[in-house]
Amino acid sequence: SQTIHQWPATLVQPVGSPLSLECTVEGTSNPNLYWYRQAAGRGLQLLFYSVGIGQISSEVPQNLSASRPQDRQFILSSKKLLLSDSGFYLCAWSFPDRNTEAFFGQGTRLTVV
Amino acid sequence: AQTVTQSQPEMSVQEAETVTLSCTYDTSESDYYLFWYKQPPSRQMILVIRQEAYKQQNATENRFSVNFQKAAKSFSLKISDSQLGDAAMYFCAYRSAGSGYALNFGKGTSLLVTP
């Protein structure tokens, strides 16, 4: 069976510090991978998606970047965090076709202070 | 881009009663998938039910069912015999052929279940 791991669960970082959130998927190959952000009381906003190693598409211009160094690894990064980067970040994966749902990690609560 | 609208920020239902959560969407596609996800206080996203647009029959999963009206672009979720554990945020989502088949979410409906 497939599993998704996302870490850390909680992170408090000062403004201007770097960020690295990691997500890995087990039990499948060539998944589509996604990073979402959920602001307080809001829906999920798609930040990045990837359909293959090294292939990253950004949905929203911002202070963040994503990378996919391995088939089942997806990393969300920032060189210098802003206060507005605070939120709940969710990694998700899906099979590489449209006939299934997305499966989510447990999320990272990021607070920038 | 497809938009998903959930017009009810909050809903309340008594235990054992039935509640319906509304969702509308905008699309020019003819073949797509729709989903309802539940997000409890743990914030884990849990799939509740899925609907394939080419299927006219409404999907059902135990106490959860949908009313899918393709022409009206409406996709409501009915929860029967509500339980305290149903209390959560509920998100309607549309799966698009673009953006790597990413899900496009509504803003959610917070469901409160009272004893």
mmCIF file of N, CA, C and O in Angstrom, chain B residues 18-108:
data_model
loop_
_atom_site.group_PDB
_atom_site.id
_atom_site.type_symbol
_atom_site.label_atom_id
_atom_site.label_comp_id
_atom_site.label_asym_id
_atom_site.label_seq_id
_atom_site.Cartn_x
_atom_site.Cartn_y
_atom_site.Cartn_z
ATOM 1 N N THR B 18 -30.121 14.873 9.550
ATOM 2 C CA THR B 18 -29.508 14.930 8.221
ATOM 3 C C THR B 18 -29.139 16.357 7.878
ATOM 4 O O THR B 18 -29.889 17.293 8.207
ATOM 5 N N VAL B 19 -28.009 16.528 7.221
ATOM 6 C CA VAL B 19 -27.564 17.862 6.811
ATOM 7 C C VAL B 19 -27.039 17.789 5.384
ATOM 8 O O VAL B 19 -26.504 16.758 4.962
ATOM 9 N N THR B 20 -27.222 18.870 4.655
ATOM 10 C CA THR B 20 -26.736 18.945 3.272
ATOM 11 C C THR B 20 -25.804 20.130 3.112
ATOM 12 O O THR B 20 -26.161 21.264 3.466
ATOM 13 N N LEU B 21 -24.625 19.856 2.595
ATOM 14 C CA LEU B 21 -23.626 20.899 2.334
ATOM 15 C C LEU B 21 -23.610 21.185 0.830
ATOM 16 O O LEU B 21 -23.574 20.264 0.022
ATOM 17 N N SER B 22 -23.586 22.459 0.500
ATOM 18 C CA SER B 22 -23.697 22.861 -0.902
ATOM 19 C C SER B 22 -22.340 23.121 -1.545
ATOM 20 O O SER B 22 -21.388 23.552 -0.875
ATOM 21 N N CYS B 23 -22.300 22.886 -2.846
ATOM 22 C CA CYS B 23 -21.085 23.167 -3.624
ATOM 23 C C CYS B 23 -21.502 23.409 -5.070
ATOM 24 O O CYS B 23 -22.299 22.645 -5.623
ATOM 25 N N THR B 24 -20.999 24.463 -5.644
ATOM 26 C CA THR B 24 -21.165 24.693 -7.073
ATOM 27 C C THR B 24 -19.799 24.915 -7.682
ATOM 28 O O THR B 24 -18.838 25.274 -6.993
ATOM 29 N N TYR B 25 -19.701 24.682 -8.982
ATOM 30 C CA TYR B 25 -18.413 24.815 -9.649
ATOM 31 C C TYR B 25 -18.625 25.355 -11.043
ATOM 32 O O TYR B 25 -19.740 25.331 -11.576
ATOM 33 N N ASP B 26 -17.570 25.847 -11.586
ATOM 34 C CA ASP B 26 -17.620 26.410 -12.924
ATOM 35 C C ASP B 26 -16.575 25.721 -13.781
ATOM 36 O O ASP B 26 -15.407 25.662 -13.400
ATOM 37 N N THR B 27 -16.985 25.176 -14.907
ATOM 38 C CA THR B 27 -16.053 24.506 -15.793
ATOM 39 C C THR B 27 -16.598 24.476 -17.209
ATOM 40 O O THR B 27 -17.812 24.532 -17.408
ATOM 41 N N SER B 28 -15.683 24.348 -18.154
ATOM 42 C CA SER B 28 -16.077 24.166 -19.544
ATOM 43 C C SER B 28 -15.775 22.744 -20.005
ATOM 44 O O SER B 28 -16.053 22.386 -21.150
ATOM 45 N N GLU B 29 -15.236 21.934 -19.089
ATOM 46 C CA GLU B 29 -14.927 20.553 -19.417
ATOM 47 C C GLU B 29 -16.179 19.688 -19.329
ATOM 48 O O GLU B 29 -17.136 20.028 -18.623
ATOM 49 N N SER B 30 -16.168 18.580 -20.031
ATOM 50 C CA SER B 30 -17.307 17.664 -19.973
ATOM 51 C C SER B 30 -17.010 16.431 -19.133
ATOM 52 O O SER B 30 -17.917 15.788 -18.616
ATOM 53 N N ASP B 31 -15.726 16.124 -18.981
ATOM 54 C CA ASP B 31 -15.325 14.951 -18.227
ATOM 55 C C ASP B 31 -14.411 15.393 -17.087
ATOM 56 O O ASP B 31 -13.347 15.958 -17.335
ATOM 57 N N TYR B 32 -14.825 15.131 -15.878
ATOM 58 C CA TYR B 32 -14.044 15.571 -14.724
ATOM 59 C C TYR B 32 -14.491 14.764 -13.516
ATOM 60 O O TYR B 32 -15.427 13.955 -13.586
ATOM 61 N N TYR B 33 -13.804 14.989 -12.421
ATOM 62 C CA TYR B 33 -14.140 14.315 -11.174
ATOM 63 C C TYR B 33 -14.378 15.353 -10.091
ATOM 64 O O TYR B 33 -13.721 16.407 -10.053
ATOM 65 N N LEU B 34 -15.282 15.023 -9.202
ATOM 66 C CA LEU B 34 -15.583 15.871 -8.055
ATOM 67 C C LEU B 34 -15.408 15.069 -6.776
ATOM 68 O O LEU B 34 -15.663 13.848 -6.756
ATOM 69 N N PHE B 35 -15.000 15.766 -5.717
ATOM 70 C CA PHE B 35 -14.720 15.088 -4.458
ATOM 71 C C PHE B 35 -15.236 15.917 -3.289
ATOM 72 O O PHE B 35 -15.324 17.151 -3.361
ATOM 73 N N TRP B 36 -15.521 15.220 -2.221
ATOM 74 C CA TRP B 36 -15.703 15.849 -0.915
ATOM 75 C C TRP B 36 -14.637 15.285 0.016
ATOM 76 O O TRP B 36 -14.496 14.060 0.128
ATOM 77 N N TYR B 37 -13.923 16.209 0.665
ATOM 78 C CA TYR B 37 -12.932 15.839 1.670
ATOM 79 C C TYR B 37 -13.383 16.369 3.016
ATOM 80 O O TYR B 37 -14.005 17.428 3.124
ATOM 81 N N LYS B 38 -12.991 15.632 4.037
ATOM 82 C CA LYS B 38 -13.255 16.016 5.419
ATOM 83 C C LYS B 38 -11.923 16.340 6.080
ATOM 84 O O LYS B 38 -10.940 15.621 5.895
ATOM 85 N N GLN B 39 -11.894 17.452 6.824
ATOM 86 C CA GLN B 39 -10.692 17.819 7.578
ATOM 87 C C GLN B 39 -11.066 17.996 9.049
ATOM 88 O O GLN B 39 -11.552 19.044 9.447
ATOM 89 N N PRO B 40 -10.840 16.981 9.856
ATOM 90 C CA PRO B 40 -11.138 17.082 11.292
ATOM 91 C C PRO B 40 -10.127 17.981 11.980
ATOM 92 O O PRO B 40 -9.199 18.472 11.334
ATOM 93 N N PRO B 41 -10.271 18.200 13.274
ATOM 94 C CA PRO B 41 -9.315 19.070 13.984
ATOM 95 C C PRO B 41 -7.860 18.644 13.837
ATOM 96 O O PRO B 41 -6.970 19.462 13.948
ATOM 97 N N SER B 42 -7.612 17.377 13.591
ATOM 98 C CA SER B 42 -6.234 16.922 13.358
ATOM 99 C C SER B 42 -5.650 17.499 12.072
ATOM 100 O O SER B 42 -4.438 17.451 11.860
ATOM 101 N N ARG B 43 -6.524 18.011 11.211
ATOM 102 C CA ARG B 43 -6.173 18.641 9.923
ATOM 103 C C ARG B 43 -5.737 17.648 8.860
ATOM 104 O O ARG B 43 -5.265 18.047 7.804
ATOM 105 N N GLN B 44 -5.896 16.361 9.138
ATOM 106 C CA GLN B 44 -5.643 15.355 8.107
ATOM 107 C C GLN B 44 -6.774 15.411 7.091
ATOM 108 O O GLN B 44 -7.946 15.420 7.457
ATOM 109 N N MET B 45 -6.450 15.460 5.822
ATOM 110 C CA MET B 45 -7.456 15.491 4.764
ATOM 111 C C MET B 45 -7.899 14.064 4.469
ATOM 112 O O MET B 45 -7.092 13.215 4.106
ATOM 113 N N ILE B 46 -9.197 13.813 4.589
ATOM 114 C CA ILE B 46 -9.755 12.477 4.418
ATOM 115 C C ILE B 46 -10.793 12.516 3.313
ATOM 116 O O ILE B 46 -11.721 13.327 3.343
ATOM 117 N N LEU B 47 -10.654 11.641 2.338
ATOM 118 C CA LEU B 47 -11.630 11.573 1.261
ATOM 119 C C LEU B 47 -12.945 11.006 1.797
ATOM 120 O O LEU B 47 -12.960 9.964 2.452
ATOM 121 N N VAL B 48 -14.021 11.696 1.503
ATOM 122 C CA VAL B 48 -15.352 11.237 1.913
ATOM 123 C C VAL B 48 -16.046 10.507 0.779
ATOM 124 O O VAL B 48 -16.563 9.396 0.946
ATOM 125 N N ILE B 49 -16.022 11.130 -0.415
ATOM 126 C CA ILE B 49 -16.771 10.568 -1.521
ATOM 127 C C ILE B 49 -16.290 11.188 -2.817
ATOM 128 O O ILE B 49 -15.787 12.326 -2.819
ATOM 129 N N ARG B 50 -16.403 10.455 -3.922
ATOM 130 C CA ARG B 50 -16.016 10.959 -5.238
ATOM 131 C C ARG B 50 -17.165 10.738 -6.228
ATOM 132 O O ARG B 50 -17.964 9.816 -6.072
ATOM 133 N N GLN B 51 -17.194 11.593 -7.226
ATOM 134 C CA GLN B 51 -18.221 11.493 -8.265
ATOM 135 C C GLN B 51 -17.577 11.699 -9.622
ATOM 136 O O GLN B 51 -16.867 12.689 -9.834
ATOM 137 N N GLU B 52 -17.827 10.799 -10.548
ATOM 138 C CA GLU B 52 -17.326 10.944 -11.900
ATOM 139 C C GLU B 52 -18.402 11.631 -12.732
ATOM 140 O O GLU B 52 -19.561 11.205 -12.720
ATOM 141 N N ALA B 53 -18.032 12.655 -13.447
ATOM 142 C CA ALA B 53 -19.015 13.485 -14.129
ATOM 143 C C ALA B 53 -19.799 12.730 -15.187
ATOM 144 O O ALA B 53 -20.955 13.060 -15.465
ATOM 145 N N TYR B 54 -19.206 11.706 -15.785
ATOM 146 C CA TYR B 54 -19.911 10.988 -16.845
ATOM 147 C C TYR B 54 -20.919 9.987 -16.288
ATOM 148 O O TYR B 54 -21.702 9.417 -17.042
ATOM 149 N N LYS B 55 -20.894 9.781 -14.972
ATOM 150 C CA LYS B 55 -21.852 8.876 -14.348
ATOM 151 C C LYS B 55 -23.057 9.677 -13.852
ATOM 152 O O LYS B 55 -22.915 10.628 -13.088
ATOM 153 N N GLN B 56 -24.229 9.310 -14.290
ATOM 154 C CA GLN B 56 -25.434 10.011 -13.858
ATOM 155 C C GLN B 56 -25.859 9.601 -12.456
ATOM 156 O O GLN B 56 -26.518 10.359 -11.750
ATOM 157 N N GLN B 57 -25.498 8.404 -12.070
ATOM 158 C CA GLN B 57 -25.895 7.919 -10.754
ATOM 159 C C GLN B 57 -25.112 8.637 -9.674
ATOM 160 O O GLN B 57 -23.876 8.747 -9.743
ATOM 161 N N ASN B 58 -25.816 9.094 -8.656
ATOM 162 C CA ASN B 58 -25.166 9.775 -7.547
ATOM 163 C C ASN B 58 -24.374 8.785 -6.696
ATOM 164 O O ASN B 58 -24.855 7.695 -6.374
ATOM 165 N N ALA B 59 -23.184 9.202 -6.289
ATOM 166 C CA ALA B 59 -22.341 8.344 -5.467
ATOM 167 C C ALA B 59 -22.867 8.265 -4.038
ATOM 168 O O ALA B 59 -23.451 9.224 -3.517
ATOM 169 N N THR B 60 -22.637 7.118 -3.422
ATOM 170 C CA THR B 60 -23.048 6.891 -2.031
ATOM 171 C C THR B 60 -21.961 6.119 -1.315
ATOM 172 O O THR B 60 -21.399 5.179 -1.871
ATOM 173 N N GLU B 61 -21.660 6.544 -0.098
ATOM 174 C CA GLU B 61 -20.713 5.843 0.765
ATOM 175 C C GLU B 61 -21.300 5.830 2.173
ATOM 176 O O GLU B 61 -21.178 6.780 2.927
ATOM 177 N N ASN B 62 -21.962 4.738 2.489
ATOM 178 C CA ASN B 62 -22.572 4.574 3.815
ATOM 179 C C ASN B 62 -23.536 5.731 4.098
ATOM 180 O O ASN B 62 -24.523 5.894 3.399
ATOM 181 N N ARG B 63 -23.253 6.551 5.098
ATOM 182 C CA ARG B 63 -24.166 7.643 5.466
ATOM 183 C C ARG B 63 -23.986 8.889 4.606
ATOM 184 O O ARG B 63 -24.713 9.872 4.765
ATOM 185 N N PHE B 64 -23.016 8.852 3.699
ATOM 186 C CA PHE B 64 -22.715 10.020 2.869
ATOM 187 C C PHE B 64 -23.204 9.771 1.442
ATOM 188 O O PHE B 64 -22.954 8.713 0.876
ATOM 189 N N SER B 65 -23.873 10.742 0.894
ATOM 190 C CA SER B 65 -24.317 10.654 -0.494
ATOM 191 C C SER B 65 -24.233 12.038 -1.111
ATOM 192 O O SER B 65 -24.165 13.050 -0.410
ATOM 193 N N VAL B 66 -24.222 12.061 -2.448
ATOM 194 C CA VAL B 66 -24.160 13.335 -3.141
ATOM 195 C C VAL B 66 -25.380 13.498 -4.033
ATOM 196 O O VAL B 66 -26.013 12.525 -4.432
ATOM 197 N N ASN B 67 -25.686 14.748 -4.294
ATOM 198 C CA ASN B 67 -26.682 15.107 -5.296
ATOM 199 C C ASN B 67 -25.927 15.854 -6.389
ATOM 200 O O ASN B 67 -25.590 17.036 -6.231
ATOM 201 N N PHE B 68 -25.628 15.160 -7.467
ATOM 202 C CA PHE B 68 -24.829 15.712 -8.558
ATOM 203 C C PHE B 68 -25.768 16.161 -9.670
ATOM 204 O O PHE B 68 -26.482 15.343 -10.269
ATOM 205 N N GLN B 69 -25.774 17.440 -9.932
ATOM 206 C CA GLN B 69 -26.587 18.030 -10.987
ATOM 207 C C GLN B 69 -25.627 18.653 -12.003
ATOM 208 O O GLN B 69 -25.202 19.797 -11.841
ATOM 209 N N LYS B 70 -25.301 17.875 -13.040
ATOM 210 C CA LYS B 70 -24.258 18.304 -13.966
ATOM 211 C C LYS B 70 -24.631 19.577 -14.719
ATOM 212 O O LYS B 70 -23.814 20.474 -14.887
ATOM 213 N N ALA B 71 -25.858 19.649 -15.172
ATOM 214 C CA ALA B 71 -26.267 20.830 -15.935
ATOM 215 C C ALA B 71 -26.213 22.085 -15.067
ATOM 216 O O ALA B 71 -25.839 23.157 -15.531
ATOM 217 N N ALA B 72 -26.565 21.930 -13.828
ATOM 218 C CA ALA B 72 -26.555 23.065 -12.905
ATOM 219 C C ALA B 72 -25.183 23.278 -12.288
ATOM 220 O O ALA B 72 -24.965 24.271 -11.573
ATOM 221 N N LYS B 73 -24.248 22.375 -12.546
ATOM 222 C CA LYS B 73 -22.903 22.415 -11.966
ATOM 223 C C LYS B 73 -22.985 22.515 -10.441
ATOM 224 O O LYS B 73 -22.376 23.394 -9.809
ATOM 225 N N SER B 74 -23.732 21.594 -9.890
ATOM 226 C CA SER B 74 -23.963 21.553 -8.455
ATOM 227 C C SER B 74 -23.593 20.174 -7.924
ATOM 228 O O SER B 74 -23.875 19.144 -8.570
ATOM 229 N N PHE B 75 -23.012 20.151 -6.736
ATOM 230 C CA PHE B 75 -22.498 18.893 -6.183
ATOM 231 C C PHE B 75 -22.629 18.973 -4.662
ATOM 232 O O PHE B 75 -21.699 19.337 -3.959
ATOM 233 N N SER B 76 -23.783 18.645 -4.142
ATOM 234 C CA SER B 76 -24.010 18.777 -2.705
ATOM 235 C C SER B 76 -23.767 17.459 -1.996
ATOM 236 O O SER B 76 -23.925 16.378 -2.567
ATOM 237 N N LEU B 77 -23.399 17.546 -0.737
ATOM 238 C CA LEU B 77 -23.115 16.381 0.106
ATOM 239 C C LEU B 77 -24.182 16.264 1.177
ATOM 240 O O LEU B 77 -24.441 17.230 1.907
ATOM 241 N N LYS B 78 -24.802 15.096 1.264
ATOM 242 C CA LYS B 78 -25.783 14.833 2.291
ATOM 243 C C LYS B 78 -25.211 13.851 3.299
ATOM 244 O O LYS B 78 -24.711 12.782 2.925
ATOM 245 N N ILE B 79 -25.275 14.244 4.564
ATOM 246 C CA ILE B 79 -24.828 13.380 5.649
ATOM 247 C C ILE B 79 -26.064 12.960 6.432
ATOM 248 O O ILE B 79 -26.768 13.815 6.997
ATOM 249 N N SER B 80 -26.328 11.687 6.453
ATOM 250 C CA SER B 80 -27.490 11.150 7.169
ATOM 251 C C SER B 80 -27.068 10.609 8.532
ATOM 252 O O SER B 80 -25.911 10.225 8.724
ATOM 253 N N ASP B 81 -28.020 10.621 9.470
ATOM 254 C CA ASP B 81 -27.748 10.076 10.795
ATOM 255 C C ASP B 81 -26.430 10.653 11.335
ATOM 256 O O ASP B 81 -25.501 9.921 11.696
ATOM 257 N N SER B 82 -26.347 11.965 11.383
ATOM 258 C CA SER B 82 -25.108 12.642 11.765
ATOM 259 C C SER B 82 -24.584 12.161 13.117
ATOM 260 O O SER B 82 -25.357 11.920 14.059
ATOM 261 N N GLN B 83 -23.267 12.049 13.180
ATOM 262 C CA GLN B 83 -22.595 11.615 14.404
ATOM 263 C C GLN B 83 -21.628 12.692 14.863
ATOM 264 O O GLN B 83 -21.176 13.529 14.062
ATOM 265 N N LEU B 84 -21.311 12.658 16.157
ATOM 266 C CA LEU B 84 -20.409 13.671 16.695
ATOM 267 C C LEU B 84 -19.080 13.682 15.951
ATOM 268 O O LEU B 84 -18.458 14.734 15.765
ATOM 269 N N GLY B 85 -18.651 12.512 15.490
ATOM 270 C CA GLY B 85 -17.393 12.417 14.756
ATOM 271 C C GLY B 85 -17.434 13.025 13.376
ATOM 272 O O GLY B 85 -16.398 13.136 12.722
ATOM 273 N N ASP B 86 -18.620 13.419 12.925
ATOM 274 C CA ASP B 86 -18.712 14.073 11.613
ATOM 275 C C ASP B 86 -18.317 15.548 11.684
ATOM 276 O O ASP B 86 -18.163 16.194 10.652
ATOM 277 N N ALA B 87 -18.187 16.080 12.880
ATOM 278 C CA ALA B 87 -17.818 17.486 13.030
ATOM 279 C C ALA B 87 -16.432 17.718 12.430
ATOM 280 O O ALA B 87 -15.458 17.052 12.795
ATOM 281 N N ALA B 88 -16.359 18.640 11.492
ATOM 282 C CA ALA B 88 -15.108 18.876 10.749
ATOM 283 C C ALA B 88 -15.334 19.972 9.729
ATOM 284 O O ALA B 88 -16.450 20.461 9.550
ATOM 285 N N MET B 89 -14.248 20.353 9.062
ATOM 286 C CA MET B 89 -14.352 21.171 7.857
ATOM 287 C C MET B 89 -14.558 20.235 6.681
ATOM 288 O O MET B 89 -13.903 19.193 6.585
ATOM 289 N N TYR B 90 -15.462 20.610 5.794
ATOM 290 C CA TYR B 90 -15.714 19.818 4.599
ATOM 291 C C TYR B 90 -15.382 20.664 3.377
ATOM 292 O O TYR B 90 -15.851 21.787 3.226
ATOM 293 N N PHE B 91 -14.570 20.069 2.513
ATOM 294 C CA PHE B 91 -14.136 20.761 1.306
ATOM 295 C C PHE B 91 -14.637 20.028 0.076
ATOM 296 O O PHE B 91 -14.485 18.811 -0.044
ATOM 297 N N CYS B 92 -15.185 20.805 -0.814
ATOM 298 C CA CYS B 92 -15.560 20.318 -2.132
ATOM 299 C C CYS B 92 -14.363 20.562 -3.050
ATOM 300 O O CYS B 92 -13.685 21.599 -2.940
ATOM 301 N N ALA B 93 -14.092 19.623 -3.943
ATOM 302 C CA ALA B 93 -12.924 19.777 -4.815
ATOM 303 C C ALA B 93 -13.233 19.260 -6.213
ATOM 304 O O ALA B 93 -13.982 18.299 -6.394
ATOM 305 N N TYR B 94 -12.617 19.914 -7.174
ATOM 306 C CA TYR B 94 -12.744 19.583 -8.598
ATOM 307 C C TYR B 94 -11.381 19.159 -9.097
ATOM 308 O O TYR B 94 -10.380 19.829 -8.812
ATOM 309 N N ARG B 95 -11.349 18.041 -9.830
ATOM 310 C CA ARG B 95 -10.066 17.612 -10.372
ATOM 311 C C ARG B 95 -10.006 18.017 -11.838
ATOM 312 O O ARG B 95 -10.817 17.570 -12.649
ATOM 313 N N SER B 96 -9.018 18.829 -12.152
ATOM 314 C CA SER B 96 -8.884 19.397 -13.477
ATOM 315 C C SER B 96 -7.838 18.643 -14.278
ATOM 316 O O SER B 96 -6.894 18.098 -13.735
ATOM 317 N N ALA B 97 -8.012 18.666 -15.590
ATOM 318 C CA ALA B 97 -7.006 18.065 -16.453
ATOM 319 C C ALA B 97 -5.741 18.906 -16.469
ATOM 320 O O ALA B 97 -4.655 18.408 -16.760
ATOM 321 N N GLY B 98 -5.851 20.176 -16.144
ATOM 322 C CA GLY B 98 -4.673 21.026 -16.089
ATOM 323 C C GLY B 98 -3.990 20.927 -14.740
ATOM 324 O O GLY B 98 -4.464 20.273 -13.832
ATOM 325 N N SER B 99 -2.880 21.589 -14.597
ATOM 326 C CA SER B 99 -2.132 21.632 -13.337
ATOM 327 C C SER B 99 -1.831 20.232 -12.812
ATOM 328 O O SER B 99 -1.926 19.966 -11.607
ATOM 329 N N GLY B 100 -1.442 19.327 -13.709
ATOM 330 C CA GLY B 100 -1.085 17.982 -13.277
ATOM 331 C C GLY B 100 -2.204 17.259 -12.567
ATOM 332 O O GLY B 100 -1.953 16.442 -11.679
ATOM 333 N N TYR B 101 -3.422 17.557 -12.942
ATOM 334 C CA TYR B 101 -4.598 16.938 -12.327
ATOM 335 C C TYR B 101 -4.711 17.280 -10.841
ATOM 336 O O TYR B 101 -5.204 16.497 -10.040
ATOM 337 N N ALA B 102 -4.271 18.468 -10.488
ATOM 338 C CA ALA B 102 -4.385 18.900 -9.097
ATOM 339 C C ALA B 102 -5.841 19.164 -8.736
ATOM 340 O O ALA B 102 -6.671 19.478 -9.594
ATOM 341 N N LEU B 103 -6.145 19.032 -7.482
ATOM 342 C CA LEU B 103 -7.483 19.344 -7.004
ATOM 343 C C LEU B 103 -7.617 20.839 -6.766
ATOM 344 O O LEU B 103 -6.720 21.484 -6.233
ATOM 345 N N ASN B 104 -8.761 21.371 -7.159
ATOM 346 C CA ASN B 104 -9.096 22.771 -6.958
ATOM 347 C C ASN B 104 -10.195 22.808 -5.898
ATOM 348 O O ASN B 104 -11.284 22.275 -6.110
ATOM 349 N N PHE B 105 -9.917 23.451 -4.760
ATOM 350 C CA PHE B 105 -10.798 23.363 -3.600
ATOM 351 C C PHE B 105 -11.671 24.597 -3.417
ATOM 352 O O PHE B 105 -11.266 25.725 -3.744
ATOM 353 N N GLY B 106 -12.849 24.371 -2.841
ATOM 354 C CA GLY B 106 -13.645 25.461 -2.310
ATOM 355 C C GLY B 106 -13.073 25.902 -0.976
ATOM 356 O O GLY B 106 -12.110 25.314 -0.471
ATOM 357 N N LYS B 107 -13.688 26.931 -0.385
ATOM 358 C CA LYS B 107 -13.169 27.477 0.870
ATOM 359 C C LYS B 107 -13.595 26.680 2.098
ATOM 360 O O LYS B 107 -13.104 26.938 3.197
ATOM 361 N N GLY B 108 -14.495 25.755 1.909
ATOM 362 C CA GLY B 108 -14.858 24.867 3.001
ATOM 363 C C GLY B 108 -16.099 25.281 3.761
ATOM 364 O O GLY B 108 -16.497 26.455 3.775
#
